[in-house]
Amino acid sequence: MSEGAGCRCGQVRVAISGAPLRVRTCWCRDCQYWGSGNGTTNAAYRSSDLAVTGNLQWYQSVADSGNAMRRGFCPVCGTPMFTGMADFHDIIAIRVGALDDPDSVRPTEVIWTASAPSWASFDPDLKQVERQPPPIG
């Protein structure tokens, strides 16, 4: 598989050489902030399958799960690019909106449904998890 991702202004590019380990839509409160009120859809990859060019700005916080999280975004245009656990660098997720072809991946589950607003809608064919699922291994 050979795919790419990038920010809106083109300052950050990602070459992807492997397949995603998991694709999830997350409705935790943090993702709702990053998604402007919606959940975010994230494709998790092995970090070794990604080659990033350009500079990223990183923001670190503690999520509702208790995990220390880091999120990478373009400091020029602000495009959210990455999310992952701060102490676990082997796997990182790319925001699906940053992929050159968002149709190249499809979510298989929706997580943190308990945090979603009442108007959120979920694909009934996808597995739904109320809070934090087990880590991707």
Short mmCIF file of C-alpha atoms in Angstrom, two decimals:
data_model
loop_
_atom_site.label_atom_id
_atom_site.label_comp_id
_atom_site.label_asym_id
_atom_site.label_seq_id
_atom_site.Cartn_x
_atom_site.Cartn_y
_atom_site.Cartn_z
CA MET A 1 0.00 0.00 0.00
CA SER A 2 1.28 3.45 -0.84
CA GLU A 3 -0.75 6.41 0.25
CA GLY A 4 -0.21 9.92 1.44
CA ALA A 5 -1.58 12.58 3.71
CA GLY A 6 -1.00 16.26 4.23
CA CYS A 7 -2.19 19.49 5.73
CA ARG A 8 -4.36 22.06 3.96
CA CYS A 9 -1.47 24.38 3.07
CA GLY A 10 0.92 21.61 1.98
CA GLN A 11 3.66 22.39 4.51
CA VAL A 12 3.33 18.94 6.12
CA ARG A 13 3.31 15.75 4.04
CA VAL A 14 3.15 12.12 5.11
CA ALA A 15 4.13 9.12 3.00
CA ILE A 16 2.37 5.97 4.21
CA SER A 17 3.84 2.57 3.37
CA GLY A 18 1.63 0.22 5.39
CA ALA A 19 -2.01 -0.59 5.99
CA PRO A 20 -3.92 0.90 8.94
CA LEU A 21 -4.11 -1.28 12.05
CA ARG A 22 -7.53 0.10 12.96
CA VAL A 23 -9.86 2.90 11.90
CA ARG A 24 -12.15 4.36 14.53
CA THR A 25 -14.48 7.30 14.90
CA CYS A 26 -14.04 8.81 18.35
CA TRP A 27 -16.58 10.93 20.22
CA CYS A 28 -14.53 11.69 23.36
CA ARG A 29 -14.75 15.32 24.45
CA ASP A 30 -11.20 16.03 23.25
CA CYS A 31 -12.00 14.76 19.75
CA GLN A 32 -15.15 16.87 19.73
CA TYR A 33 -12.94 19.93 20.30
CA TRP A 34 -10.55 18.91 17.51
CA GLY A 35 -13.48 18.01 15.24
CA SER A 36 -15.35 21.31 15.75
CA GLY A 37 -18.21 19.57 17.54
CA ASN A 38 -18.19 16.27 15.68
CA GLY A 39 -16.28 13.11 16.44
CA THR A 40 -13.02 12.52 14.60
CA THR A 41 -12.15 9.54 12.44
CA ASN A 42 -8.61 8.28 12.90
CA ALA A 43 -6.58 5.62 11.11
CA ALA A 44 -3.92 4.06 13.35
CA TYR A 45 -0.61 3.03 11.74
CA ARG A 46 2.71 1.72 12.92
CA SER A 47 4.93 4.78 13.22
CA SER A 48 7.58 2.97 11.16
CA ASP A 49 5.13 2.97 8.20
CA LEU A 50 5.05 6.79 8.10
CA ALA A 51 7.58 9.28 6.74
CA VAL A 52 6.75 12.88 7.70
CA THR A 53 8.20 15.95 6.01
CA GLY A 54 7.62 19.48 7.29
CA ASN A 55 7.29 20.80 10.80
CA LEU A 56 4.53 19.86 13.20
CA GLN A 57 3.39 21.56 16.38
CA TRP A 58 2.49 19.15 19.20
CA TYR A 59 -0.05 19.59 21.97
CA GLN A 60 -0.12 17.27 24.97
CA SER A 61 -3.02 16.73 27.40
CA VAL A 62 -4.62 14.07 29.57
CA ALA A 63 -7.73 12.50 28.04
CA ASP A 64 -10.87 11.33 29.86
CA SER A 65 -9.37 7.82 29.67
CA GLY A 66 -6.50 9.04 31.87
CA ASN A 67 -4.01 8.54 29.03
CA ALA A 68 -1.48 11.27 28.30
CA MET A 69 -2.15 12.12 24.66
CA ARG A 70 -0.23 14.09 22.05
CA ARG A 71 -1.73 15.65 18.99
CA GLY A 72 0.19 17.00 16.02
CA PHE A 73 -1.01 19.77 13.75
CA CYS A 74 0.40 22.05 11.08
CA PRO A 75 1.59 25.28 12.73
CA VAL A 76 0.92 27.24 9.52
CA CYS A 77 -2.68 26.30 8.62
CA GLY A 78 -3.75 24.48 11.80
CA THR A 79 -4.80 21.22 10.13
CA PRO A 80 -5.09 18.44 12.76
CA MET A 81 -2.82 15.63 11.52
CA PHE A 82 -1.99 13.13 14.27
CA THR A 83 -3.13 11.76 17.60
CA GLY A 84 -1.56 9.17 19.86
CA MET A 85 -0.59 8.26 23.39
CA ALA A 86 2.33 10.36 24.58
CA ASP A 87 4.31 7.43 26.01
CA PHE A 88 3.58 4.98 23.19
CA HIS A 89 5.34 6.03 20.00
CA ASP A 90 5.09 2.75 18.04
CA ILE A 91 1.54 3.50 16.88
CA ILE A 92 0.09 6.84 15.83
CA ALA A 93 -3.21 7.76 14.24
CA ILE A 94 -3.68 10.07 11.29
CA ARG A 95 -6.84 12.14 11.12
CA VAL A 96 -8.68 10.67 8.13
CA GLY A 97 -9.47 14.16 6.85
CA ALA A 98 -5.74 14.66 6.26
CA LEU A 99 -5.49 11.61 3.97
CA ASP A 100 -5.17 12.35 0.27
CA ASP A 101 -7.95 9.81 -0.31
CA PRO A 102 -10.27 9.61 2.72
CA ASP A 103 -12.22 6.86 0.94
CA SER A 104 -9.15 4.60 1.17
CA VAL A 105 -10.08 3.70 4.77
CA ARG A 106 -13.36 2.97 6.50
CA PRO A 107 -14.11 2.99 10.24
CA THR A 108 -14.98 -0.33 11.84
CA GLU A 109 -16.03 1.01 15.23
CA VAL A 110 -17.26 4.11 17.03
CA ILE A 111 -15.74 4.80 20.45
CA TRP A 112 -16.67 7.06 23.35
CA THR A 113 -20.32 7.01 22.30
CA ALA A 114 -21.31 7.90 25.89
CA SER A 115 -19.70 11.33 25.39
CA ALA A 116 -21.43 12.09 22.10
CA PRO A 117 -24.12 14.78 21.99
CA SER A 118 -27.71 13.61 21.71
CA TRP A 119 -27.87 14.59 18.02
CA ALA A 120 -24.88 12.44 17.00
CA SER A 121 -25.69 9.58 14.65
CA PHE A 122 -23.81 6.30 14.43
CA ASP A 123 -23.71 3.78 11.61
CA PRO A 124 -25.63 0.81 13.07
CA ASP A 125 -23.31 -1.58 11.19
CA LEU A 126 -20.28 -0.39 13.19
CA LYS A 127 -19.26 -1.76 16.57
CA GLN A 128 -20.04 0.81 19.28
CA VAL A 129 -18.00 1.22 22.46
CA GLU A 130 -19.28 3.54 25.21
CA ARG A 131 -15.86 4.58 26.50
CA GLN A 132 -12.18 3.63 26.05
CA PRO A 133 -11.56 0.40 24.13
CA PRO A 134 -8.49 -1.77 24.71
CA PRO A 135 -5.28 -0.36 23.21
CA ILE A 136 -4.21 -1.21 19.70
CA GLY A 137 -1.42 -3.72 19.98
#
